[in-house]
Amino acid sequence: MSNEVLVTCELHGAGARRTMVLRLNRPKQLNALNSELMDQLGAALLAADGDAAVGCIVLTGSDKAFAAGADIAAMARKTCAEAMAEPFITRNWETIRQVRKPVIAAVAGFALGGGCELAMMCDFIIAADTAKFGQPEIKIGIIPGAGGTQRLPRAVGKSKAMDMVLTARMMDAAEAERAGLVSRVVAADKLMEEVLAAAEAINVLSPASVALAKACVNKSFQGGLDDGVDYERRVFHSLFATEDQKEGMAAFLEKRKPEWRLR
Ligand code: DAK
């Protein structure tokens, strides 16, 4: 275990309740999400949620990437048995769902795969005009595994979700706003200013009504979601039994085109 800081925490604002900005910090890997980073993120989220001086939490990345997905190198050689037996990237992926305070995703650059899924687990997304969203897992022989097949259709409708999940194409910020995936798009150099202003507008409100309003809006999305995510997880794990998953991930890491073996 390294001592690298993979998530930085900065408190903004001056009122009774301030904004905690959590920034994903693996810039060389485009913030690819590994276990250590997700542990640090989970701990930072829970600490901010428990801190009475914090009103809102903002989750962000770099100018180039919010997060380009789960770390492919960390999972490329997993067997199906290992994926099923270990709490394989399920252990620390959904801590964000325990948070009662609003979490705003500030997305610039790539939000792909698990990165897009993480942004969708936030309460709303404000995007820079440079943002690109996608669920490209199909290109490496897997499927979305952190709720993408369940949350994306709820956000953008079935047709566009199918298009994204099956063709792996990316959606730019303008399309994401039209589709309802993001609440607003702003100029990249104004992203943090706009997001902090949105957070500040919430920070001055009653923390109880804010937490309950969040819980109620979330309730409208819950029907069937847990079953859907459980189902998706089983399917995701079982893909590690295929040769195509090994080939898809190996090809990415070796920077070549995959040769699908159809088994
Ligand atoms: N994993 C590991 N490394 C990554 C990465 C990733 N997802 N994305 C980028 N990198 C690394 C690249 O390998 C490269 O490393 P070096 O070669 O410099 O060592 C570095 O970041 C810069 O990337 P590129 O050179 O590729 O940069 P480009 O600008 O040319 O391209 C790109 C940017 C984002 C289009 C490209 O990097 C790309 O296609 N990245 C992969 C995107 C992807 O396939 N994402 C989905 C991964 S699968 C679950 C939870 C979560 C998940 C599943 C289950 N459970 C709870 C069960 C999630 C799965 C995924 O996200």
Coordinates of C-alpha atoms and ligand atoms in Angstrom, one line a residue:
M1 CA 0.0 0.0 0.0
S2 CA 1.6 3.3 -1.0
N3 CA 1.2 6.6 0.8
E4 CA 0.2 8.4 -2.4
V5 CA -2.6 11.0 -2.0
L6 CA -5.1 9.9 -4.7
V7 CA -7.9 12.1 -3.5
T8 CA -7.2 15.7 -2.3
C9 CA -9.6 17.5 0.0
E10 CA -10.0 21.3 0.0
L11 CA -12.6 23.3 2.0
H12 CA -14.1 26.3 0.2
G13 CA -16.3 29.2 1.4
A14 CA -16.6 31.1 4.6
G15 CA -20.1 30.5 6.0
A16 CA -21.3 28.2 8.8
R17 CA -21.4 25.4 6.2
R18 CA -18.7 25.2 3.6
T19 CA -18.0 23.1 0.5
M20 CA -15.6 20.2 0.5
V21 CA -14.0 19.7 -2.8
L22 CA -12.7 16.2 -3.3
R23 CA -10.4 15.9 -6.3
L24 CA -9.4 12.6 -7.9
N25 CA -5.6 12.7 -8.3
R26 CA -4.1 10.0 -10.6
P27 CA -3.4 12.4 -13.5
K28 CA -1.0 10.2 -15.4
Q29 CA -3.6 7.4 -15.6
L30 CA -6.4 9.9 -16.3
N31 CA -7.8 9.2 -12.8
A32 CA -8.4 5.5 -13.5
L33 CA -10.1 4.2 -10.4
N34 CA -8.2 1.6 -8.4
S35 CA -8.9 0.1 -5.0
E36 CA -6.6 2.6 -3.1
L37 CA -8.2 5.6 -4.7
M38 CA -11.7 4.3 -4.0
D39 CA -10.7 3.6 -0.4
Q40 CA -9.5 7.2 0.0
L41 CA -12.5 8.5 -1.8
G42 CA -14.9 6.6 0.5
A43 CA -13.1 7.7 3.6
A44 CA -13.1 11.4 2.4
L45 CA -16.8 11.2 1.6
L46 CA -17.8 9.8 4.9
A47 CA -15.6 12.3 6.8
A48 CA -17.2 15.2 4.9
D49 CA -20.6 13.8 5.5
G50 CA -20.0 13.6 9.2
D51 CA -18.5 17.1 9.5
A52 CA -21.1 19.7 10.6
A53 CA -19.0 22.5 9.0
V54 CA -19.6 20.9 5.5
G55 CA -22.8 21.7 3.6
C56 CA -22.1 20.3 0.1
I57 CA -19.5 18.0 -1.3
V58 CA -18.0 18.5 -4.8
L59 CA -16.3 15.6 -6.6
T60 CA -14.0 16.5 -9.5
G61 CA -11.0 15.4 -11.5
S62 CA -8.5 17.2 -13.7
D63 CA -9.0 19.3 -16.8
K64 CA -8.4 16.2 -19.0
A65 CA -10.3 13.6 -17.1
F66 CA -12.9 13.3 -14.4
A67 CA -12.0 9.6 -14.5
A68 CA -11.4 7.3 -17.5
G69 CA -12.9 4.3 -15.8
A70 CA -11.9 1.6 -13.4
D71 CA -8.2 0.7 -13.7
I72 CA -8.0 -1.8 -16.5
A73 CA -4.5 -2.9 -15.5
A74 CA -5.7 -3.9 -12.0
M75 CA -8.5 -6.2 -13.4
A76 CA -7.1 -7.4 -16.7
R77 CA -6.0 -10.8 -15.4
K78 CA -8.8 -11.6 -12.9
T79 CA -10.4 -15.0 -13.3
C80 CA -14.1 -15.4 -13.0
A81 CA -13.7 -17.3 -9.7
E82 CA -11.6 -14.5 -8.2
A83 CA -14.0 -11.9 -9.4
M84 CA -16.9 -13.8 -7.7
A85 CA -15.1 -14.8 -4.5
E86 CA -13.4 -11.5 -3.7
P87 CA -15.4 -8.4 -3.1
F88 CA -13.8 -7.5 -6.4
I89 CA -14.2 -3.7 -6.8
T90 CA -17.6 -4.0 -5.2
R91 CA -16.1 -3.6 -1.7
N92 CA -15.6 0.2 -1.9
W93 CA -17.5 1.4 -5.0
E94 CA -20.8 2.5 -3.6
T95 CA -19.7 4.3 -0.4
I96 CA -20.9 7.5 -2.1
R97 CA -24.5 6.2 -1.9
Q98 CA -24.3 6.4 2.0
V99 CA -23.7 10.1 1.9
R100 CA -26.7 12.2 3.1
K101 CA -25.3 15.6 2.0
P102 CA -25.5 16.7 -1.6
V103 CA -22.6 15.6 -3.8
I104 CA -22.1 17.6 -7.0
A105 CA -20.0 16.1 -9.8
A106 CA -17.9 18.7 -11.6
V107 CA -16.9 17.0 -14.8
A108 CA -14.2 18.2 -17.3
G109 CA -12.7 15.9 -19.9
F110 CA -13.3 12.2 -19.9
A111 CA -15.9 10.5 -17.7
L112 CA -15.9 7.0 -19.0
G113 CA -16.9 3.6 -17.8
G114 CA -16.7 3.6 -14.0
G115 CA -15.9 7.4 -14.2
C116 CA -19.3 8.0 -15.9
E117 CA -20.9 5.7 -13.4
L118 CA -19.3 7.5 -10.5
A119 CA -20.5 10.9 -11.8
M120 CA -24.0 9.4 -12.2
M121 CA -23.9 8.3 -8.5
C122 CA -23.5 12.0 -7.6
D123 CA -26.7 14.0 -7.0
F124 CA -26.2 16.1 -10.1
I125 CA -23.5 16.8 -12.7
I126 CA -22.3 20.1 -13.9
A127 CA -20.1 19.7 -16.9
A128 CA -17.4 21.8 -18.6
D129 CA -17.9 22.2 -22.3
T130 CA -14.9 19.8 -22.7
A131 CA -16.7 16.9 -20.9
K132 CA -17.1 13.6 -22.7
F133 CA -19.2 10.8 -21.3
G134 CA -19.3 7.2 -22.3
Q135 CA -19.6 3.6 -21.3
P136 CA -16.9 2.0 -23.5
E137 CA -16.6 -1.3 -21.6
I138 CA -17.9 -3.3 -24.5
K139 CA -14.7 -2.5 -26.4
I140 CA -12.7 -4.4 -23.8
G141 CA -14.9 -7.5 -23.6
I142 CA -17.0 -6.5 -20.6
I143 CA -20.1 -4.5 -19.7
P144 CA -20.6 -1.6 -17.3
G145 CA -20.3 -2.9 -13.8
A146 CA -21.0 -0.1 -11.4
G147 CA -24.7 0.6 -12.2
G148 CA -24.2 2.0 -15.8
T149 CA -26.8 -0.2 -17.4
Q150 CA -29.3 0.8 -14.8
R151 CA -28.6 4.5 -14.1
L152 CA -27.8 5.6 -17.7
P153 CA -31.2 4.6 -19.1
R154 CA -32.9 6.3 -16.2
A155 CA -30.9 9.5 -17.0
V156 CA -31.1 9.5 -20.8
G157 CA -33.8 7.0 -21.8
K158 CA -33.5 3.5 -23.2
S159 CA -32.6 4.3 -26.8
K160 CA -29.6 6.6 -26.1
A161 CA -28.4 4.3 -23.3
M162 CA -28.4 1.4 -25.6
D163 CA -26.6 3.4 -28.2
M164 CA -23.9 4.4 -25.7
V165 CA -23.5 1.0 -24.1
L166 CA -23.6 -1.0 -27.3
T167 CA -21.6 1.2 -29.6
A168 CA -19.3 2.6 -26.9
R169 CA -19.5 6.1 -28.5
M170 CA -18.9 9.1 -26.4
M171 CA -21.4 11.9 -25.7
D172 CA -20.1 15.4 -25.6
A173 CA -21.3 18.0 -23.0
A174 CA -23.9 19.6 -25.2
E175 CA -25.5 16.2 -26.0
A176 CA -25.3 15.2 -22.4
E177 CA -27.2 18.3 -21.4
R178 CA -29.9 17.8 -24.1
A179 CA -30.3 14.2 -22.9
G180 CA -30.6 15.2 -19.2
L181 CA -27.5 13.5 -18.1
V182 CA -26.0 16.7 -16.8
S183 CA -27.9 19.6 -15.2
R184 CA -25.8 22.4 -16.9
V185 CA -22.8 23.0 -19.1
V186 CA -20.4 25.8 -18.5
A187 CA -17.2 27.1 -20.0
A188 CA -14.3 25.0 -18.8
D189 CA -12.5 27.9 -17.2
K190 CA -15.6 28.7 -15.2
L191 CA -16.4 25.1 -14.0
M192 CA -15.3 25.4 -10.4
E193 CA -16.6 28.9 -10.0
E194 CA -20.1 27.8 -11.2
V195 CA -20.0 24.6 -9.2
L196 CA -18.9 26.4 -6.0
A197 CA -21.7 28.9 -6.5
A198 CA -24.3 26.1 -6.8
A199 CA -22.9 24.5 -3.7
E200 CA -23.0 27.8 -1.8
A201 CA -26.7 28.3 -2.8
I202 CA -27.4 24.9 -1.0
N203 CA -25.0 25.6 1.9
V204 CA -27.2 28.4 3.2
L205 CA -30.3 26.2 3.4
S206 CA -31.6 24.0 6.2
P207 CA -29.3 20.9 6.3
A208 CA -32.3 18.8 7.3
S209 CA -34.5 19.8 4.4
V210 CA -31.6 19.5 2.0
A211 CA -30.8 15.9 3.2
L212 CA -34.5 14.9 3.1
A213 CA -35.1 16.5 -0.4
K214 CA -32.1 14.5 -1.6
A215 CA -33.5 11.3 -0.1
C216 CA -36.9 11.9 -1.7
V217 CA -35.6 12.6 -5.2
N218 CA -33.4 9.5 -4.9
K219 CA -36.4 7.4 -3.8
S220 CA -38.1 8.2 -7.1
F221 CA -35.2 6.3 -8.8
Q222 CA -35.0 3.3 -6.5
G223 CA -37.7 1.0 -7.8
G224 CA -36.1 -2.1 -9.1
L225 CA -32.6 -0.5 -9.2
D226 CA -31.0 -2.8 -6.5
D227 CA -32.2 -5.9 -8.4
G228 CA -30.9 -4.4 -11.6
V229 CA -27.5 -3.6 -10.1
D230 CA -27.2 -7.0 -8.5
Y231 CA -28.0 -8.6 -11.8
E232 CA -25.6 -6.5 -13.6
R233 CA -22.8 -7.4 -11.1
R234 CA -23.3 -11.1 -11.6
V235 CA -23.1 -10.7 -15.3
F236 CA -20.1 -8.4 -15.0
H237 CA -18.2 -11.0 -12.9
S238 CA -19.2 -13.9 -15.2
L239 CA -17.6 -12.1 -18.2
F240 CA -14.2 -12.8 -16.5
A241 CA -14.8 -16.4 -17.5
T242 CA -14.4 -15.5 -21.2
E243 CA -11.3 -15.3 -23.3
D244 CA -12.6 -12.2 -24.9
Q245 CA -12.3 -10.3 -21.6
K246 CA -8.7 -11.3 -21.3
E247 CA -8.0 -10.4 -24.9
G248 CA -9.9 -7.1 -24.7
M249 CA -8.0 -5.9 -21.7
A250 CA -4.6 -7.2 -22.8
A251 CA -5.1 -5.5 -26.2
F252 CA -5.8 -2.2 -24.5
L253 CA -2.7 -2.5 -22.3
E254 CA -0.5 -3.5 -25.3
K255 CA -2.0 -0.7 -27.3
R256 CA -3.3 -2.9 -30.2
K257 CA -6.6 -3.9 -31.6
P258 CA -8.3 -6.9 -29.9
E259 CA -8.7 -10.1 -31.8
W260 CA -12.0 -11.4 -30.6
R261 CA -12.2 -15.2 -30.2
L262 CA -15.9 -15.3 -29.6
R263 CA -15.5 -17.5 -26.5
Ligands
DAK1 N1 -7.3 2.0 -16.8 C1 -6.0 2.0 -16.8 N2 -5.2 2.9 -17.4 C2 -5.9 3.9 -18.1 C3 -7.3 3.9 -18.3 C4 -8.0 2.9 -17.5 N3 -9.4 2.9 -17.5 N4 -7.6 4.9 -19.1 C5 -6.5 5.5 -19.4 N5 -5.4 4.9 -18.9 C6 -4.0 5.2 -19.0 C7 -3.5 4.8 -20.4 O1 -3.1 3.4 -20.4 C8 -2.2 5.7 -20.5 O2 -1.2 5.1 -19.7 P1 0.3 5.1 -20.3 O3 0.3 4.4 -21.6 O4 0.7 6.6 -20.4 O5 1.1 4.4 -19.2 C9 -2.7 7.0 -19.8 O6 -3.8 6.6 -19.0 C10 -3.2 8.0 -20.8 O7 -4.1 7.4 -21.6 P2 -4.0 7.5 -23.2 O8 -2.6 7.5 -23.7 O9 -4.9 6.3 -23.7 O10 -4.8 8.9 -23.5 P3 -5.6 9.3 -24.8 O11 -5.9 10.8 -24.6 O12 -5.0 8.8 -26.1 O13 -7.0 8.5 -24.7 C11 -8.9 7.6 -23.5 C12 -7.8 8.8 -23.6 C13 -9.7 7.9 -22.2 C14 -9.9 7.7 -24.7 C15 -8.2 6.2 -23.4 O14 -7.2 6.3 -22.4 C16 -9.2 5.1 -23.1 O15 -9.9 4.7 -24.0 N6 -9.2 4.7 -21.8 C17 -9.9 3.5 -21.4 C18 -11.4 3.9 -21.2 C19 -12.2 2.7 -20.8 O16 -12.2 1.6 -21.5 N7 -12.8 2.8 -19.6 C20 -13.7 1.7 -19.1 C21 -12.8 0.8 -18.2 S1 -13.7 -0.5 -17.5 C22 -17.5 -2.4 -10.9 C23 -17.1 -1.0 -10.8 C24 -16.6 -0.3 -11.9 C25 -16.4 -1.0 -13.1 C26 -16.8 -2.3 -13.2 C27 -17.3 -3.0 -12.1 N8 -18.1 -3.1 -9.8 C28 -18.5 -2.4 -8.6 C29 -18.4 -4.5 -10.0 C30 -15.8 -0.2 -14.2 C31 -15.2 -0.7 -15.3 C32 -14.6 0.2 -16.2 O17 -14.5 1.4 -16.1

